Short mmCIF file of C-alpha atoms in Angstrom, two decimals:
data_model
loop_
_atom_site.label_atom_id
_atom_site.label_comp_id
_atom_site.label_asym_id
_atom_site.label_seq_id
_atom_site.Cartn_x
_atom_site.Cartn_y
_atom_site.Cartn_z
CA UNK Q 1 0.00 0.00 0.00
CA UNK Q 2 1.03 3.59 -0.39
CA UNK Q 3 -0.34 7.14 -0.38
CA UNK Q 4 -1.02 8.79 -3.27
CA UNK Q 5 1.55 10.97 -4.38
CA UNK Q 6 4.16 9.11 -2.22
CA UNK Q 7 6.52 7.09 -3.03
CA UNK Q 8 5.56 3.12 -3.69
CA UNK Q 9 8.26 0.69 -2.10
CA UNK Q 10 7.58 -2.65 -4.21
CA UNK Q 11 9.32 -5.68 -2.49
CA UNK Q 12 11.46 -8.11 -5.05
CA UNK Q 13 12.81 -10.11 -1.79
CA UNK Q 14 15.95 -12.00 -3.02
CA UNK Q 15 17.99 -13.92 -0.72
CA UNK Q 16 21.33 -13.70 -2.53
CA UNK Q 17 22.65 -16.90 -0.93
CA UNK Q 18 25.41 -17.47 -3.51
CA UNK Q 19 26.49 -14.21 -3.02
CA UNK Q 20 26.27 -13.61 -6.69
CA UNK Q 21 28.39 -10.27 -7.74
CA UNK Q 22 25.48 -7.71 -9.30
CA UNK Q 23 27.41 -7.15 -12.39
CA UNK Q 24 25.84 -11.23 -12.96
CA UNK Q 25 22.59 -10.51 -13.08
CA UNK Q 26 19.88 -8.77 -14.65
CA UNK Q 27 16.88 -7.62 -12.68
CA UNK Q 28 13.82 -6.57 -14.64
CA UNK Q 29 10.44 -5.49 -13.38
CA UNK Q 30 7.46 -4.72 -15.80
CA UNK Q 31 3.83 -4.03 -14.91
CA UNK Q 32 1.12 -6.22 -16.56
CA UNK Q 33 2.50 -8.38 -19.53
CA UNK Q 34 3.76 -5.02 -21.58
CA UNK Q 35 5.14 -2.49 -19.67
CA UNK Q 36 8.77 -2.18 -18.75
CA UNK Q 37 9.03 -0.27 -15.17
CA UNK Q 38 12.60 -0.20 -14.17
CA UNK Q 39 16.11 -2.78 -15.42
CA UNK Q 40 19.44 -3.39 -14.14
CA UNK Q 41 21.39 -4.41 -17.32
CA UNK Q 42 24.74 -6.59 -15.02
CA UNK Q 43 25.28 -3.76 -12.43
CA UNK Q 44 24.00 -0.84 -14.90
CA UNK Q 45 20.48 0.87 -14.43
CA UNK Q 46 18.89 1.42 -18.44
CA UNK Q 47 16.30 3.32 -19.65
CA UNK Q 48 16.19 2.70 -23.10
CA UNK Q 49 13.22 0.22 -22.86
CA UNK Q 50 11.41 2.03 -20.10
CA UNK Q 51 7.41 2.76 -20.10
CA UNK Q 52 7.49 6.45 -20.65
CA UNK Q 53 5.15 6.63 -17.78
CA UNK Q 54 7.49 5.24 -15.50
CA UNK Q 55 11.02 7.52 -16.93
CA UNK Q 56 12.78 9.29 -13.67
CA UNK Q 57 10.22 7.82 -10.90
CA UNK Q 58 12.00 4.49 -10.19
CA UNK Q 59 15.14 3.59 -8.79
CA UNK Q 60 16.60 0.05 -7.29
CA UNK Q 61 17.67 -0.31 -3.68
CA UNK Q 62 20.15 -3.57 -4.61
CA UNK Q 63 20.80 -4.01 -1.12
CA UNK Q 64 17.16 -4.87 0.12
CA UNK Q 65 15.91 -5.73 -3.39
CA UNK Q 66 13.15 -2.77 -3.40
CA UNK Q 67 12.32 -1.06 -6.41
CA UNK Q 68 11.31 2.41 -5.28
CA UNK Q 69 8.45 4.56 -7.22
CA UNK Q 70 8.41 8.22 -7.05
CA UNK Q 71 4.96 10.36 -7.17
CA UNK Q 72 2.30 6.98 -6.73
CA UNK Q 73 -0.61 7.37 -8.14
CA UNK Q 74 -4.29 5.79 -9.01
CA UNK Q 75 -3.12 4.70 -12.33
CA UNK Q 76 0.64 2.70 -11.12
CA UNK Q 77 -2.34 0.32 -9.29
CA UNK Q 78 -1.79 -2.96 -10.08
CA UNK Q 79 0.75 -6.30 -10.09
CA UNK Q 80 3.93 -5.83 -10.45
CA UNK Q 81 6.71 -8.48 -11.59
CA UNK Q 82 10.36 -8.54 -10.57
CA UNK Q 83 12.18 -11.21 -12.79
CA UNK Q 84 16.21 -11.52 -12.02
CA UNK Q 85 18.38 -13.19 -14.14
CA UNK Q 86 21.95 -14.85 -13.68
CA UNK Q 87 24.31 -14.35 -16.34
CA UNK Q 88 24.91 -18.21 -16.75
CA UNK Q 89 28.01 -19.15 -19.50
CA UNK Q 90 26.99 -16.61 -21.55
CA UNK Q 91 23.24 -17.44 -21.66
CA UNK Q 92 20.51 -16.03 -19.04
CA UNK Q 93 18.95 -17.97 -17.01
CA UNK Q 94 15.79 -17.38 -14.48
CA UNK Q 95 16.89 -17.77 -10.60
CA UNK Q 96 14.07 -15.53 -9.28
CA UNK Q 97 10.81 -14.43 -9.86
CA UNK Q 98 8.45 -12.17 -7.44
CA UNK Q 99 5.10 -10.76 -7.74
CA UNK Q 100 3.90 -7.41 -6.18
CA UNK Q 101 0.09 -6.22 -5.63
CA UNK Q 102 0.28 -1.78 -5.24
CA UNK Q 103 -3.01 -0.30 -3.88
CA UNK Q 104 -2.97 3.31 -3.61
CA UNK Q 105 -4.71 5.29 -0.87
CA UNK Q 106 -5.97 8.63 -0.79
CA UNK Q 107 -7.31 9.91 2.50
CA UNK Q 108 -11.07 11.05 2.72
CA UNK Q 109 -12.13 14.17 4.45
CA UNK Q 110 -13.58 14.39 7.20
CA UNK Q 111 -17.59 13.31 6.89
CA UNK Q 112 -19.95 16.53 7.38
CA UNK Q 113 -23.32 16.67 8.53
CA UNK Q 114 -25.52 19.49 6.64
CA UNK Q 115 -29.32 20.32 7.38
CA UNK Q 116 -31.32 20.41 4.32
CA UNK Q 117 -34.16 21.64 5.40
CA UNK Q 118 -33.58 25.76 6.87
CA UNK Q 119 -34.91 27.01 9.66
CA UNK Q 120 -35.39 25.75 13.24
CA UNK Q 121 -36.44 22.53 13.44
CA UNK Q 122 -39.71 22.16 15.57
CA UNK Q 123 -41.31 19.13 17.54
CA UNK Q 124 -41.97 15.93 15.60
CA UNK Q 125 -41.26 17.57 12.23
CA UNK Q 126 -39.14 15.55 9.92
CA UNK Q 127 -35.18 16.95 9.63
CA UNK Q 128 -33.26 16.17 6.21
CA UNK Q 129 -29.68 15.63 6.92
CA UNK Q 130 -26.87 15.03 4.54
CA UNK Q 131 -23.46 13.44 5.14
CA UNK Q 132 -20.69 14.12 2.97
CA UNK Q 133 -17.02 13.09 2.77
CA UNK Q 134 -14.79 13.58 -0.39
CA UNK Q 135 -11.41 12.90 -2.30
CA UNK Q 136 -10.58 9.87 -1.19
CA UNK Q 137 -9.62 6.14 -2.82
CA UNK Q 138 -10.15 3.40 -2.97
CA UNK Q 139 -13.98 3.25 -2.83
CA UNK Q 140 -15.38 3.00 1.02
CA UNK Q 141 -17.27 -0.03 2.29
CA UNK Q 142 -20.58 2.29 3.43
CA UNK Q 143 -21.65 5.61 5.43
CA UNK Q 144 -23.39 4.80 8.57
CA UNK Q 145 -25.71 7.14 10.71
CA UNK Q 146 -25.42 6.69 14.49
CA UNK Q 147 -27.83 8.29 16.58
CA UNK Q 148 -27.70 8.87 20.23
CA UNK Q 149 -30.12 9.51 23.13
CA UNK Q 150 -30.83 9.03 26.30
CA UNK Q 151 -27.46 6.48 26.58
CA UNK Q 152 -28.65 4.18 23.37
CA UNK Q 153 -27.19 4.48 20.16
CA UNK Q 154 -29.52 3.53 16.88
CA UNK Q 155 -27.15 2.89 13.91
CA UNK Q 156 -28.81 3.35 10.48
CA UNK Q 157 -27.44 2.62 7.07
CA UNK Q 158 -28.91 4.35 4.02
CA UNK Q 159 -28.08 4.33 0.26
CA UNK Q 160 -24.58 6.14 -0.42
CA UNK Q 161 -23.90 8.28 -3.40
CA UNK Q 162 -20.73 7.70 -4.88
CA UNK Q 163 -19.17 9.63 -7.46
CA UNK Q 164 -15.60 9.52 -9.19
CA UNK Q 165 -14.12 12.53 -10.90
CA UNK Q 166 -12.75 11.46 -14.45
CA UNK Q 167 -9.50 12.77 -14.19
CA UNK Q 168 -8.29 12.37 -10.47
CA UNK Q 169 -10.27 9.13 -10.03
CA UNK Q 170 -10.76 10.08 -6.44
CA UNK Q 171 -13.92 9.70 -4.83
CA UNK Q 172 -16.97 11.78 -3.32
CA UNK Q 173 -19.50 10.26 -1.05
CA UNK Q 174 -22.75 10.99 0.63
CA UNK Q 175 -25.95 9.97 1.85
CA UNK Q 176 -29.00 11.03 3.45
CA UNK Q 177 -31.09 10.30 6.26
CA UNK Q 178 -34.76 11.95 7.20
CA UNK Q 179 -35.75 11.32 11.14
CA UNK Q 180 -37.96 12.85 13.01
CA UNK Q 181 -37.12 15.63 15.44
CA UNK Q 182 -36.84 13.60 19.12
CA UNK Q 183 -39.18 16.21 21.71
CA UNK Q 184 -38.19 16.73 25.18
CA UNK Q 185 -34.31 14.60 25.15
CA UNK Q 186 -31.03 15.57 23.91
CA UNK Q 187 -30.10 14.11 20.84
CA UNK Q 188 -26.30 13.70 18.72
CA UNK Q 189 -26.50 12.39 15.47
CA UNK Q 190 -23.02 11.59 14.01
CA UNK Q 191 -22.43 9.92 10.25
CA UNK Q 192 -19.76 7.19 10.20
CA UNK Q 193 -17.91 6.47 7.08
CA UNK Q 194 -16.34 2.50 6.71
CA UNK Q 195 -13.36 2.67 4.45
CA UNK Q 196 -12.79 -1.17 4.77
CA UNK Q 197 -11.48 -3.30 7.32
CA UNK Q 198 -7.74 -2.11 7.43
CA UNK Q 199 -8.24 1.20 6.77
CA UNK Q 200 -11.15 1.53 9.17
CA UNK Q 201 -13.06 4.72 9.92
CA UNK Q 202 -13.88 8.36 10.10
CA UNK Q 203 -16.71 9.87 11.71
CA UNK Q 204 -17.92 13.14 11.57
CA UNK Q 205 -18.52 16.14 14.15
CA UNK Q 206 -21.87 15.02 16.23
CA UNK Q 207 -24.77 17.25 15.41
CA UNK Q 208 -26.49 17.83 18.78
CA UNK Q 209 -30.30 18.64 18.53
#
């Protein structure tokens, strides 16, 4: 995993057990089936047969066998493959092979409640409320509304609206929820947003009515 705009470390862990001199192999890592990312031509980084998408953003840390990637973002997603060859009497040979899954995060805002509906709201009328949280990736798991009075807490899950923008890919969320106004108790209403189970959460500011 890595943050968007950060650099990506991608793992190619080789256990160089022979102690084999780098100016013996070739290391190659390529993206898909197609593109070339980053190669070590026998002790010499190339760049003749790079991806132009990937020209001045990688380098090779030969000592822990990391290819690092400058400026991550939405569209380096994806598996990665880190293929090292041993220069072999002449002939290459495959001694190691490594695959790499990158998922790129982008942090959400903070979810915020907004009132819909204007003015004051009175006794057993019904309150519109709106959560919203935006710019974030990948796409979260759901918004929750949690609802609090009188020491209980009511959780209730509505339809979220989810919209990418074309160009940044990043997300925008939000959903609504329509209660009626409690009479005579203290109420906080607070929107929960699940980004997924290691990510986890971010809630908003309670609302207190």
């Amino acid at each position: 995993k890595s943050l968007l705009n950060h650099t990506a470390y991608l793992s190619c862990y080789f256990p160089n057990s022979q102690k084999t001199d780098i100016k013996d192999l070739r290391v190659f890592w390529q993206k898909g089936a197609t593109e070339v990312v980053h190669e070590v031509y026998y002790g010499q980084e190339i760049h003749d047969n790079l991806s132009p998408k990937y020209v001045n953003r990688t380098k090779m840390d030969m000592d822990k066998w990391t290819l690092q990637l400058s400026n991550a973002g939405i569209v380096d997603e994806g598996q990665y493959t880190c293929i090292i060859q041993h220069r072999d009497k002449g002939s290459p040979k495959v001694i190691h092979k490594s695959e790499c899954l990158l998922h790129i995060i982008a942090n959400y805002s903070q979810p915020e409640i907004a009132q819909l509906n204007t003015g004051e709201p009175k006794p057993n009328a019904y309150l519109n409320l709106s959560c919203s949280s935006s710019g974030g990736y990948p796409e979260p798991k759901n918004m929750t509304w949690l609802i609090s009075h009188e020491n209980i807490t009511y959780r209730r899950m509505h339809h979220m609206d989810v919209s990418q923008d074309a160009v940044t890919k990043l997300y925008n969320v939000t959903t609504k929820l329509n209660i009626t106004v409690p009479t005579n108790t203290l109420t906080n209403i607070s929107c929960l947003l699940h980004l997924g189970e290691q990510l986890g959460s971010l809630v908003s500011v309670p609302l207190g009515i």
